[in-house]
Amino acid sequence: MGYEFPAYGLQAMLKEGHRHLSGLDEAVLKNIGAAKELSAITRTSLGPNGMNKMVINHLDKLFVTNDAATIVNELEVQHPAAKILVLAGKAQQEEIGDGANLTISFAGELLQWAEELIRMGLHPSEIISGYTKAIKKTTEILEQLVEKDSDKMDVRKKDEVVSRMKAAVASKQFGQEDVLCSLIADACIQVCPKNPANFSTDNVRVAKLLGGGLHNSTVVRGMVLRNDAVGSIKRVENAKVVVFASGIDTTATETKGTVLIHSADQLESYAKTEEAKVDELIKAVAESGAKVVVSGGPVGEMALHFCERHKLMVLKISSKFELRRFCRTTGAVALLKLSQPNPDDLGYVDSITVQEIGGATVTIVKNEEGGNSISTVVLRASTDSILDDLERAVDDGVNTYKAMCRDSRIVPGAAATEIELAQKLKEFSFKETGLDQYAIAKFAESFEMVPKILADNAGFNAMEIISSLYAEHSSGNFRVGIDLEVGVCKDASVMQVWDLFITKFFALKYAADAACTVLRVDQIIMAKPAGGPKRDKPAAMDED
């Protein structure tokens, strides 16, 4: 008979099949290793010359992009420590909409230096203390670098908007930022409310149409629907619009009924009364002054016949999100059932036209008059992956506009701010007396990552550029950054490369928080994964 030893310690306490990692080598350094691996993936995509990544997700969808937020979303990171960096990137994406790559790459760099400090003999709590002091000092220095009078900005002035948006868009689409910024600025200014702080990114839509090139892209003041009109009327101008959310059809009764018909005449009159009823309803809609009927559900054959007779244009919008946006564009109120609308429920459009663009039939709803709260950027390109990447660039530009509506302060771009922060923090670390001075010095050194990556990605000698940047900044030229076209140091104000203060502030803050969170972990305890097949998530009904 085999004798079984009783389990003791942690094994006795936890379920069979658990995993437990503790101590510096097993937990802390392994966590740092995972976070470094993640930041190594994203960092080569930083900046205008960033490389693209080809990611194929679990649904076999192909992504070719240098947008860090998309990359880490589709990677489905499993390691708990690397997930913390992913969450920091997501928080940055939700808060500002740009700078996710800086957040993840900078957090990875901080952890890389932390690993070196741990091997030197520092305790993680001393490193955390140093990093906390450093990020506090960084925000103070960052506020001193803000360009004078940049907080007084008119968000409806196109050239001011473009100068602040350029860096964010160029990091996604280098060389095409002038064309894109002009389109995005036009679209955003059109829908900017009286109080710019209430600007909503949902009001700037993107319609992607294959064919043509970026120079064919336009901005439509209104909406672009990816479907054809239902009837034969394809163009209407200066028209009133009525919206029915549930569709245009004869409604079936809720209870079942039996109709007893004795003769052919009764059958004929029964069919005629149904027709007469539909005709009466459509006639009432036409008499209200509406020329366009929009349906959120199916359009019945008979109803369509009478709409054609009364010269009504019929549109069908299946997505409830699109229907709400259509109501916002036209000022219409969505009615639940087919009935005569009140004058207050009607909306207004300047024109609705059906056009064929690059082989796709689209319905363009224009509303140039006041009260319109939606504009659409129509993007044209040769392939789907290019269109997706252009859409991400537009998304970044729109989010940057929203951020500048909140806080329009700017700091010099092109790595000028990072080198200045590195220099000032190094000086600050010499004044500290405790062991955390080493952590502050390494925090300062981490800022060199940005100019190093920008230079490496552009194919220049990083060490030469960093040393010449330090030389310029030591002599007081704090606006000097890298000109990535030529590979020399140049004043950021001459190149017109500016970064939003709020983007930098949150990116560095989230990166430091994520790094400190990873360093605070000293044990990992994982329960045995639940058995059974993994169920797929239900497919989304709409892109929203």
Coordinates of C-alpha atoms in Angstrom, one line a residue:
M1 CA 0.0 0.0 0.0
G2 CA 1.5 3.3 -1.1
Y3 CA 1.8 5.9 1.6
E4 CA 0.6 9.4 0.6
F5 CA 2.4 12.4 2.2
P6 CA 0.0 15.1 3.4
A7 CA 0.4 18.4 1.5
Y8 CA 1.7 21.3 3.5
G9 CA 2.2 25.0 3.2
L10 CA 0.7 26.7 0.1
Q11 CA -0.1 23.4 -1.6
A12 CA -2.4 22.4 1.3
M13 CA -4.2 25.8 1.1
L14 CA -4.8 26.0 -2.7
K15 CA -6.5 23.8 -5.2
E16 CA -4.5 21.2 -7.1
G17 CA -3.1 22.5 -10.3
H18 CA -2.3 26.0 -9.1
R19 CA 0.9 27.8 -10.0
H20 CA 2.9 30.0 -7.5
L21 CA 5.8 32.2 -8.4
S22 CA 7.6 34.3 -5.8
G23 CA 10.8 36.2 -5.2
L24 CA 12.9 38.4 -7.4
D25 CA 14.0 35.9 -10.0
E26 CA 10.7 34.2 -10.5
A27 CA 8.1 37.0 -10.2
V28 CA 9.7 40.5 -10.5
L29 CA 12.2 39.9 -13.2
K30 CA 9.9 37.6 -15.2
N31 CA 7.2 40.3 -15.1
I32 CA 9.8 42.9 -16.2
G33 CA 10.8 40.6 -19.0
A34 CA 7.3 40.2 -20.3
A35 CA 6.7 44.0 -20.2
K36 CA 10.0 44.5 -22.1
E37 CA 9.0 42.1 -24.8
L38 CA 5.7 44.0 -25.3
S39 CA 7.4 47.4 -25.5
A40 CA 10.0 46.0 -27.9
I41 CA 7.1 45.2 -30.3
T42 CA 5.5 48.7 -30.2
R43 CA 8.6 50.9 -30.0
T44 CA 9.7 50.3 -33.6
S45 CA 6.4 51.8 -34.6
L46 CA 7.0 55.0 -32.8
G47 CA 7.2 58.3 -34.7
P48 CA 6.6 59.2 -38.4
N49 CA 9.1 56.7 -39.7
G50 CA 7.7 53.9 -37.5
M51 CA 7.6 50.4 -39.1
N52 CA 4.3 48.7 -39.8
K53 CA 3.3 45.5 -38.0
M54 CA 1.3 42.7 -39.8
V55 CA -1.1 41.3 -37.2
I56 CA -3.5 38.4 -38.0
N57 CA -6.0 38.1 -35.2
H58 CA -8.0 35.0 -34.0
L59 CA -10.7 35.7 -36.7
D60 CA -8.1 35.6 -39.5
K61 CA -8.5 39.4 -40.0
L62 CA -5.3 41.1 -41.3
F63 CA -4.1 44.3 -39.8
V64 CA -1.2 46.2 -41.4
T65 CA -0.6 49.2 -39.1
N66 CA 1.8 51.1 -36.9
D67 CA -0.9 52.2 -34.5
A68 CA 0.1 50.7 -31.1
A69 CA -3.5 50.7 -29.7
T70 CA -4.7 48.5 -32.5
I71 CA -1.6 46.3 -32.3
V72 CA -1.9 45.5 -28.6
N73 CA -5.7 45.1 -28.9
E74 CA -5.4 42.4 -31.5
L75 CA -2.4 40.6 -30.0
E76 CA -4.6 39.3 -27.1
V77 CA -1.8 39.5 -24.5
Q78 CA -2.0 36.8 -21.9
H79 CA 0.8 37.6 -19.4
P80 CA -0.7 39.5 -16.4
A81 CA 2.2 41.9 -16.2
A82 CA 2.2 42.8 -19.9
K83 CA -1.5 43.2 -19.6
I84 CA -0.9 46.1 -17.2
L85 CA 1.0 47.9 -19.9
V86 CA -1.8 47.1 -22.4
L87 CA -4.3 48.6 -20.0
A88 CA -2.2 51.8 -19.6
G89 CA -2.1 52.1 -23.4
K90 CA -5.9 51.6 -23.5
A91 CA -6.4 54.2 -20.8
Q92 CA -4.3 56.7 -22.8
Q93 CA -6.3 55.9 -26.0
E94 CA -9.6 56.5 -24.2
E95 CA -8.5 59.6 -22.4
I96 CA -6.7 61.4 -25.3
G97 CA -6.9 59.1 -28.3
D98 CA -3.2 59.4 -29.2
G99 CA 0.1 58.6 -27.5
A100 CA -0.6 54.9 -26.6
N101 CA 2.7 53.9 -28.2
L102 CA 4.7 56.4 -26.1
T103 CA 2.9 55.1 -22.9
I104 CA 3.7 51.4 -23.6
S105 CA 7.3 52.0 -24.9
F106 CA 8.2 54.4 -22.1
A107 CA 6.8 52.0 -19.4
G108 CA 8.9 49.2 -21.0
E109 CA 12.0 51.4 -20.9
L110 CA 11.4 52.3 -17.2
L111 CA 11.2 48.6 -16.3
Q112 CA 14.3 47.8 -18.3
W113 CA 16.3 50.3 -16.2
A114 CA 14.5 49.0 -13.0
E115 CA 15.8 45.5 -13.8
E116 CA 19.4 46.9 -14.0
L117 CA 18.9 48.7 -10.6
I118 CA 17.5 45.5 -9.0
R119 CA 20.6 43.5 -10.2
M120 CA 22.8 46.3 -8.7
G121 CA 21.1 45.6 -5.4
L122 CA 18.4 48.2 -5.0
H123 CA 15.0 47.1 -3.5
P124 CA 11.9 47.6 -5.7
S125 CA 10.4 49.9 -3.1
E126 CA 13.4 52.3 -3.4
I127 CA 13.0 52.3 -7.2
I128 CA 9.2 53.0 -6.9
S129 CA 10.0 55.9 -4.5
G130 CA 12.5 57.3 -7.0
Y131 CA 10.1 56.9 -10.0
T132 CA 7.3 58.6 -8.0
K133 CA 9.5 61.6 -7.2
A134 CA 10.7 61.7 -10.8
I135 CA 7.2 61.8 -12.4
K136 CA 6.2 64.5 -9.9
K137 CA 9.2 66.6 -11.0
T138 CA 8.6 65.8 -14.7
T139 CA 5.1 67.3 -14.6
E140 CA 6.6 70.5 -13.0
I141 CA 9.3 70.7 -15.7
L142 CA 6.8 69.9 -18.5
E143 CA 4.6 72.9 -17.4
Q144 CA 7.6 75.2 -17.7
L145 CA 8.2 74.0 -21.3
V146 CA 4.7 75.1 -22.5
E147 CA 4.8 77.6 -25.3
K148 CA 3.8 81.1 -24.2
D149 CA 0.2 82.2 -25.0
S150 CA -0.6 78.7 -26.5
D151 CA -3.5 78.3 -24.0
K152 CA -5.3 81.2 -25.8
M153 CA -6.5 79.4 -29.0
D154 CA -9.5 79.8 -31.3
V155 CA -10.5 76.2 -32.1
R156 CA -12.3 77.4 -35.2
K157 CA -9.1 78.8 -36.8
K158 CA -8.0 76.2 -39.3
D159 CA -4.2 77.1 -39.3
E160 CA -4.0 76.9 -35.5
V161 CA -5.8 73.6 -35.5
V162 CA -3.6 72.1 -38.2
S163 CA -0.3 73.1 -36.5
R164 CA -1.4 71.3 -33.3
M165 CA -2.8 68.2 -35.2
K166 CA 0.1 67.8 -37.6
A167 CA 2.5 65.7 -35.3
A168 CA -0.3 63.3 -34.3
V169 CA -1.4 62.6 -37.9
A170 CA 2.2 62.5 -39.3
S171 CA 3.1 59.7 -36.8
K172 CA 0.5 57.6 -38.6
Q173 CA 0.7 58.8 -42.2
F174 CA 4.1 60.5 -42.8
G175 CA 4.2 62.6 -46.0
Q176 CA 0.4 62.8 -46.3
E177 CA -0.3 64.8 -43.1
D178 CA -0.9 68.1 -44.9
V179 CA -3.8 66.7 -47.0
L180 CA -5.2 64.7 -44.1
C181 CA -4.9 67.6 -41.5
S182 CA -6.8 69.9 -43.8
L183 CA -9.7 67.4 -44.2
I184 CA -9.9 66.6 -40.5
A185 CA -9.7 70.3 -39.5
D186 CA -12.5 71.2 -41.9
A187 CA -14.7 68.3 -40.6
C188 CA -14.1 69.1 -36.9
I189 CA -14.6 72.9 -37.3
Q190 CA -17.9 72.3 -39.1
V191 CA -19.4 70.4 -36.2
C192 CA -17.7 72.3 -33.3
P193 CA -20.5 73.4 -30.8
K194 CA -20.8 76.8 -29.3
N195 CA -18.9 75.5 -26.2
P196 CA -15.9 73.7 -27.7
A197 CA -15.5 71.6 -24.5
N198 CA -18.7 69.7 -25.5
F199 CA -17.2 68.5 -28.8
S200 CA -18.0 64.9 -29.5
T201 CA -15.8 62.7 -31.7
D202 CA -18.9 60.7 -32.7
N203 CA -20.0 63.7 -34.8
V204 CA -17.1 63.2 -37.3
R205 CA -17.7 60.1 -39.3
V206 CA -15.5 58.3 -41.8
A207 CA -16.7 56.7 -45.1
K208 CA -14.1 54.4 -46.7
L209 CA -14.5 53.9 -50.5
L210 CA -12.2 51.8 -52.5
G211 CA -10.5 53.3 -55.6
G212 CA -8.9 56.6 -56.4
G213 CA -6.3 58.0 -54.0
L214 CA -6.0 60.3 -51.0
H215 CA -6.2 63.4 -53.3
N216 CA -9.8 62.3 -54.2
S217 CA -10.9 62.4 -50.5
T218 CA -13.4 65.1 -49.5
V219 CA -15.4 66.4 -46.6
V220 CA -19.2 66.2 -46.7
R221 CA -21.3 68.4 -44.4
G222 CA -23.8 65.7 -43.5
M223 CA -23.8 61.9 -43.9
V224 CA -22.7 59.4 -46.4
L225 CA -24.8 56.2 -46.3
R226 CA -23.3 53.0 -47.9
N227 CA -26.6 52.0 -49.6
D228 CA -28.9 52.9 -52.5
A229 CA -32.3 54.6 -52.3
V230 CA -35.1 52.0 -52.3
G231 CA -37.4 53.4 -55.0
S232 CA -36.7 55.0 -58.4
I233 CA -36.3 58.6 -57.0
K234 CA -32.6 59.1 -56.6
R235 CA -32.3 62.9 -56.0
V236 CA -34.2 65.4 -53.9
E237 CA -33.3 69.0 -53.0
N238 CA -34.5 71.3 -50.1
A239 CA -36.8 68.6 -48.8
K240 CA -38.5 67.8 -45.5
V241 CA -37.7 64.4 -44.1
V242 CA -39.8 62.0 -42.0
V243 CA -38.2 59.1 -40.1
F244 CA -40.0 55.9 -39.2
A245 CA -38.0 53.7 -36.8
S246 CA -39.9 50.5 -37.2
G247 CA -40.3 50.3 -41.0
I248 CA -42.9 51.1 -43.6
D249 CA -45.3 48.2 -44.1
T250 CA -48.8 47.0 -43.2
T251 CA -48.7 46.0 -39.6
A252 CA -49.8 42.6 -38.6
T253 CA -52.3 42.4 -35.6
E254 CA -50.9 41.2 -32.3
T255 CA -53.7 38.6 -31.9
K256 CA -54.7 36.0 -34.4
G257 CA -58.1 36.6 -36.1
T258 CA -60.2 34.6 -38.6
V259 CA -61.9 36.3 -41.5
L260 CA -64.8 34.4 -43.0
I261 CA -65.3 35.4 -46.7
H262 CA -68.4 34.1 -48.5
S263 CA -68.0 35.5 -52.0
A264 CA -65.5 36.7 -54.5
D265 CA -66.7 40.3 -54.1
Q266 CA -66.0 40.2 -50.4
L267 CA -62.5 38.9 -51.1
E268 CA -61.9 41.7 -53.6
S269 CA -63.2 44.4 -51.3
Y270 CA -61.0 42.9 -48.4
A271 CA -57.9 43.3 -50.5
K272 CA -58.9 46.8 -51.6
T273 CA -59.5 48.0 -48.0
E274 CA -55.9 47.0 -47.2
E275 CA -54.6 48.9 -50.2
A276 CA -56.8 51.9 -49.3
K277 CA -55.5 51.9 -45.8
V278 CA -51.8 51.9 -46.9
D279 CA -52.6 54.6 -49.5
E280 CA -54.3 56.7 -46.9
L281 CA -51.3 56.5 -44.5
I282 CA -48.8 57.3 -47.3
K283 CA -51.0 60.2 -48.6
A284 CA -51.1 61.6 -45.1
V285 CA -47.3 61.6 -45.0
A286 CA -47.0 63.2 -48.4
E287 CA -49.6 65.9 -47.4
S288 CA -47.5 66.8 -44.3
G289 CA -44.9 68.3 -46.7
A290 CA -42.3 65.5 -46.5
K291 CA -40.5 64.5 -49.7
V292 CA -38.2 61.9 -48.1
V293 CA -39.2 58.9 -46.1
V294 CA -36.6 57.1 -44.1
S295 CA -37.2 53.6 -42.7
G296 CA -35.4 51.8 -39.9
G297 CA -36.9 48.5 -40.9
P298 CA -38.2 46.7 -44.0
V299 CA -40.1 48.6 -46.7
G300 CA -43.2 46.7 -47.9
E301 CA -43.9 46.3 -51.6
M302 CA -47.3 48.0 -51.4
A303 CA -46.0 50.9 -49.3
L304 CA -43.2 51.4 -51.8
H305 CA -45.7 51.4 -54.7
F306 CA -47.7 54.2 -53.0
C307 CA -44.6 56.2 -52.1
E308 CA -43.6 56.1 -55.8
R309 CA -47.1 57.3 -56.7
H310 CA -46.9 60.2 -54.3
K311 CA -43.3 61.1 -55.5
L312 CA -41.7 60.3 -52.1
M313 CA -38.0 59.3 -52.0
V314 CA -37.5 56.2 -49.8
L315 CA -34.3 55.4 -47.8
K316 CA -33.6 52.4 -45.7
I317 CA -31.2 52.6 -42.8
S318 CA -30.9 49.3 -40.9
S319 CA -28.4 50.3 -38.2
K320 CA -30.1 52.1 -35.3
F321 CA -26.8 54.0 -34.6
E322 CA -26.8 55.4 -38.2
L323 CA -30.5 56.2 -37.9
R324 CA -29.8 58.2 -34.7
R325 CA -27.1 60.1 -36.5
F326 CA -29.4 60.7 -39.5
C327 CA -31.9 62.2 -37.1
R328 CA -29.2 64.4 -35.6
T329 CA -28.1 65.5 -39.1
T330 CA -31.6 66.4 -40.3
G331 CA -33.2 67.4 -37.0
A332 CA -36.0 64.8 -37.5
V333 CA -37.7 62.9 -34.7
A334 CA -37.9 59.1 -35.3
L335 CA -41.6 58.0 -35.2
L336 CA -42.5 54.5 -34.0
K337 CA -45.3 53.6 -36.4
L338 CA -46.5 54.7 -39.8
S339 CA -48.8 57.7 -39.2
Q340 CA -49.2 61.3 -40.2
P341 CA -46.2 63.2 -38.7
N342 CA -46.5 66.5 -36.8
P343 CA -44.7 69.5 -38.4
D344 CA -42.3 69.4 -35.4
D345 CA -41.3 65.8 -36.1
L346 CA -40.1 66.6 -39.6
G347 CA -36.4 67.2 -40.4
Y348 CA -34.8 69.1 -43.3
V349 CA -32.1 68.4 -45.8
D350 CA -30.5 70.6 -48.5
S351 CA -30.0 67.6 -50.8
I352 CA -30.0 63.8 -50.9
T353 CA -28.3 62.3 -53.9
V354 CA -27.4 58.8 -54.9
Q355 CA -24.0 58.6 -56.5
E356 CA -21.6 55.9 -57.7
I357 CA -18.1 56.4 -56.3
G358 CA -15.5 53.9 -57.2
G359 CA -18.0 51.1 -58.0
A360 CA -19.9 51.6 -54.7
T361 CA -23.4 53.1 -54.6
V362 CA -23.6 55.7 -51.8
T363 CA -26.4 58.1 -50.7
I364 CA -25.0 61.5 -49.8
V365 CA -27.1 63.5 -47.3
K366 CA -26.0 67.2 -47.3
N367 CA -27.1 69.8 -44.8
E368 CA -25.1 73.0 -45.3
E369 CA -27.4 75.2 -43.2
G370 CA -27.0 75.7 -39.4
G371 CA -28.2 73.0 -37.0
N372 CA -26.2 70.3 -38.7
S373 CA -24.1 68.4 -36.2
I374 CA -22.4 65.7 -38.3
S375 CA -19.7 65.8 -41.0
T376 CA -18.2 62.9 -42.9
V377 CA -14.7 62.5 -44.2
V378 CA -14.9 60.5 -47.4
L379 CA -11.6 58.6 -47.7
R380 CA -10.4 57.0 -51.0
A381 CA -7.5 54.6 -51.4
S382 CA -6.5 51.5 -53.4
T383 CA -6.7 48.8 -50.7
D384 CA -8.7 48.0 -47.6
S385 CA -5.7 48.0 -45.3
I386 CA -4.6 51.4 -46.5
L387 CA -8.1 52.7 -45.9
D388 CA -8.1 51.2 -42.4
D389 CA -4.8 52.9 -41.6
L390 CA -6.1 56.2 -43.0
E391 CA -9.1 55.9 -40.8
R392 CA -6.9 55.4 -37.8
A393 CA -5.0 58.6 -38.7
V394 CA -8.3 60.5 -39.0
D395 CA -9.4 59.1 -35.7
D396 CA -6.2 60.3 -34.1
G397 CA -6.6 63.7 -35.6
V398 CA -10.2 64.0 -34.4
N399 CA -9.2 62.9 -30.9
T400 CA -6.4 65.5 -30.9
Y401 CA -8.9 68.2 -31.8
K402 CA -11.1 67.1 -28.9
A403 CA -8.0 67.2 -26.6
M404 CA -7.1 70.7 -27.8
C405 CA -10.7 71.8 -27.1
R406 CA -10.1 70.8 -23.4
D407 CA -6.5 72.1 -23.2
S408 CA -4.8 73.8 -26.1
R409 CA -1.3 74.2 -24.5
I410 CA 1.6 72.9 -26.6
V411 CA 5.2 71.8 -26.0
P412 CA 8.0 71.5 -28.6
G413 CA 7.8 68.2 -30.5
A414 CA 10.5 66.1 -32.4
A415 CA 12.0 64.8 -29.1
A416 CA 12.9 68.3 -28.0
T417 CA 10.7 68.1 -24.9
E418 CA 12.1 64.6 -23.9
I419 CA 15.8 65.7 -24.1
E420 CA 15.0 68.8 -22.0
L421 CA 13.2 66.6 -19.4
A422 CA 16.1 64.2 -19.3
Q423 CA 18.6 67.0 -18.7
K424 CA 16.6 68.7 -16.0
L425 CA 15.8 65.4 -14.2
K426 CA 19.5 64.4 -14.2
E427 CA 20.3 67.7 -12.5
F428 CA 17.5 67.1 -10.0
S429 CA 18.8 63.6 -9.2
F430 CA 22.2 65.0 -8.1
K431 CA 20.5 67.0 -5.4
E432 CA 18.9 63.9 -3.9
T433 CA 20.7 62.1 -1.1
G434 CA 19.0 58.7 -0.7
L435 CA 19.3 55.6 -2.8
D436 CA 16.3 56.7 -4.9
Q437 CA 18.6 59.2 -6.7
Y438 CA 19.8 56.2 -8.8
A439 CA 16.1 55.5 -9.8
I440 CA 15.6 59.2 -10.7
A441 CA 18.8 59.2 -12.8
K442 CA 17.5 56.1 -14.7
F443 CA 14.1 57.7 -15.1
A444 CA 15.9 60.7 -16.8
E445 CA 17.9 58.3 -19.0
S446 CA 14.7 56.6 -20.1
F447 CA 13.6 59.8 -21.9
E448 CA 16.6 59.3 -24.3
M449 CA 14.5 56.4 -25.7
V450 CA 12.3 58.8 -27.8
P451 CA 15.1 60.5 -29.8
K452 CA 17.0 57.2 -30.1
I453 CA 13.9 55.4 -31.5
L454 CA 13.0 58.3 -33.8
A455 CA 16.6 58.4 -35.2
D456 CA 16.9 54.6 -35.5
N457 CA 13.5 54.3 -37.3
A458 CA 14.6 57.0 -39.7
G459 CA 18.0 55.3 -40.3
F460 CA 20.2 57.9 -38.7
N461 CA 23.0 57.5 -36.1
A462 CA 21.2 57.8 -32.8
M463 CA 24.3 58.4 -30.6
E464 CA 25.5 61.4 -32.7
I465 CA 22.0 62.9 -32.7
I466 CA 21.4 62.5 -29.0
S467 CA 24.9 64.0 -28.1
S468 CA 24.3 67.0 -30.4
L469 CA 20.8 67.5 -28.9
Y470 CA 22.3 67.5 -25.4
A471 CA 24.9 70.1 -26.6
E472 CA 22.1 72.4 -28.0
H473 CA 20.0 72.0 -24.9
S474 CA 22.9 72.7 -22.6
S475 CA 23.4 76.1 -24.3
G476 CA 19.7 77.0 -23.6
N477 CA 18.0 76.1 -26.9
F478 CA 15.2 74.0 -25.3
R479 CA 13.2 73.9 -28.6
V480 CA 15.8 72.0 -30.6
G481 CA 14.6 68.6 -31.8
I482 CA 15.3 66.2 -34.7
D483 CA 14.5 67.0 -38.3
L484 CA 13.8 63.5 -39.5
E485 CA 13.9 64.3 -43.2
V486 CA 17.5 65.4 -43.1
G487 CA 18.8 63.9 -39.8
V488 CA 20.0 67.1 -38.2
C489 CA 19.0 69.0 -35.1
K490 CA 16.6 71.9 -35.8
D491 CA 14.4 74.3 -33.9
A492 CA 10.9 72.7 -33.4
S493 CA 9.2 76.1 -33.8
V494 CA 10.9 76.5 -37.3
M495 CA 9.8 73.0 -38.3
Q496 CA 6.3 73.7 -36.8
V497 CA 6.3 70.4 -34.9
W498 CA 4.3 70.7 -31.7
D499 CA 2.9 68.2 -29.3
L500 CA -0.1 68.7 -27.1
F501 CA 0.9 69.2 -23.5
I502 CA -2.1 67.1 -22.3
T503 CA -1.1 64.1 -24.5
K504 CA 2.5 64.1 -23.1
F505 CA 1.3 64.6 -19.6
F506 CA -1.1 61.7 -19.5
A507 CA 1.3 59.4 -21.5
L508 CA 4.1 59.8 -19.1
K509 CA 1.8 59.6 -16.0
Y510 CA 0.2 56.4 -17.2
A511 CA 3.6 54.9 -18.1
A512 CA 5.1 55.6 -14.7
D513 CA 2.0 54.3 -12.9
A514 CA 2.1 51.1 -15.0
A515 CA 5.8 50.6 -14.3
C516 CA 5.4 51.1 -10.6
T517 CA 2.4 48.7 -10.5
V518 CA 4.5 45.9 -12.2
L519 CA 7.4 46.6 -9.7
R520 CA 5.1 46.3 -6.7
V521 CA 4.3 42.7 -7.5
D522 CA 6.4 40.2 -5.6
Q523 CA 4.3 37.0 -5.9
I524 CA 2.1 35.5 -8.7
I525 CA -0.5 33.0 -7.7
M526 CA -2.5 31.4 -10.6
A527 CA -5.4 29.1 -10.0
K528 CA -5.9 26.2 -12.3
P529 CA -7.8 27.4 -15.4
A530 CA -11.4 26.3 -15.7
G531 CA -12.0 23.3 -17.9
G532 CA -14.4 23.0 -20.8
P533 CA -14.3 24.4 -24.3
K534 CA -13.9 28.1 -24.6
R535 CA -16.9 29.8 -26.1
D536 CA -16.5 32.4 -28.9
K537 CA -17.8 35.9 -28.2
P538 CA -21.0 36.8 -30.1
A539 CA -20.3 38.7 -33.3
A540 CA -20.9 42.4 -33.2
M541 CA -24.0 43.6 -35.0
D542 CA -22.7 47.0 -35.9
E543 CA -19.3 48.6 -36.2
D544 CA -20.1 50.7 -33.1

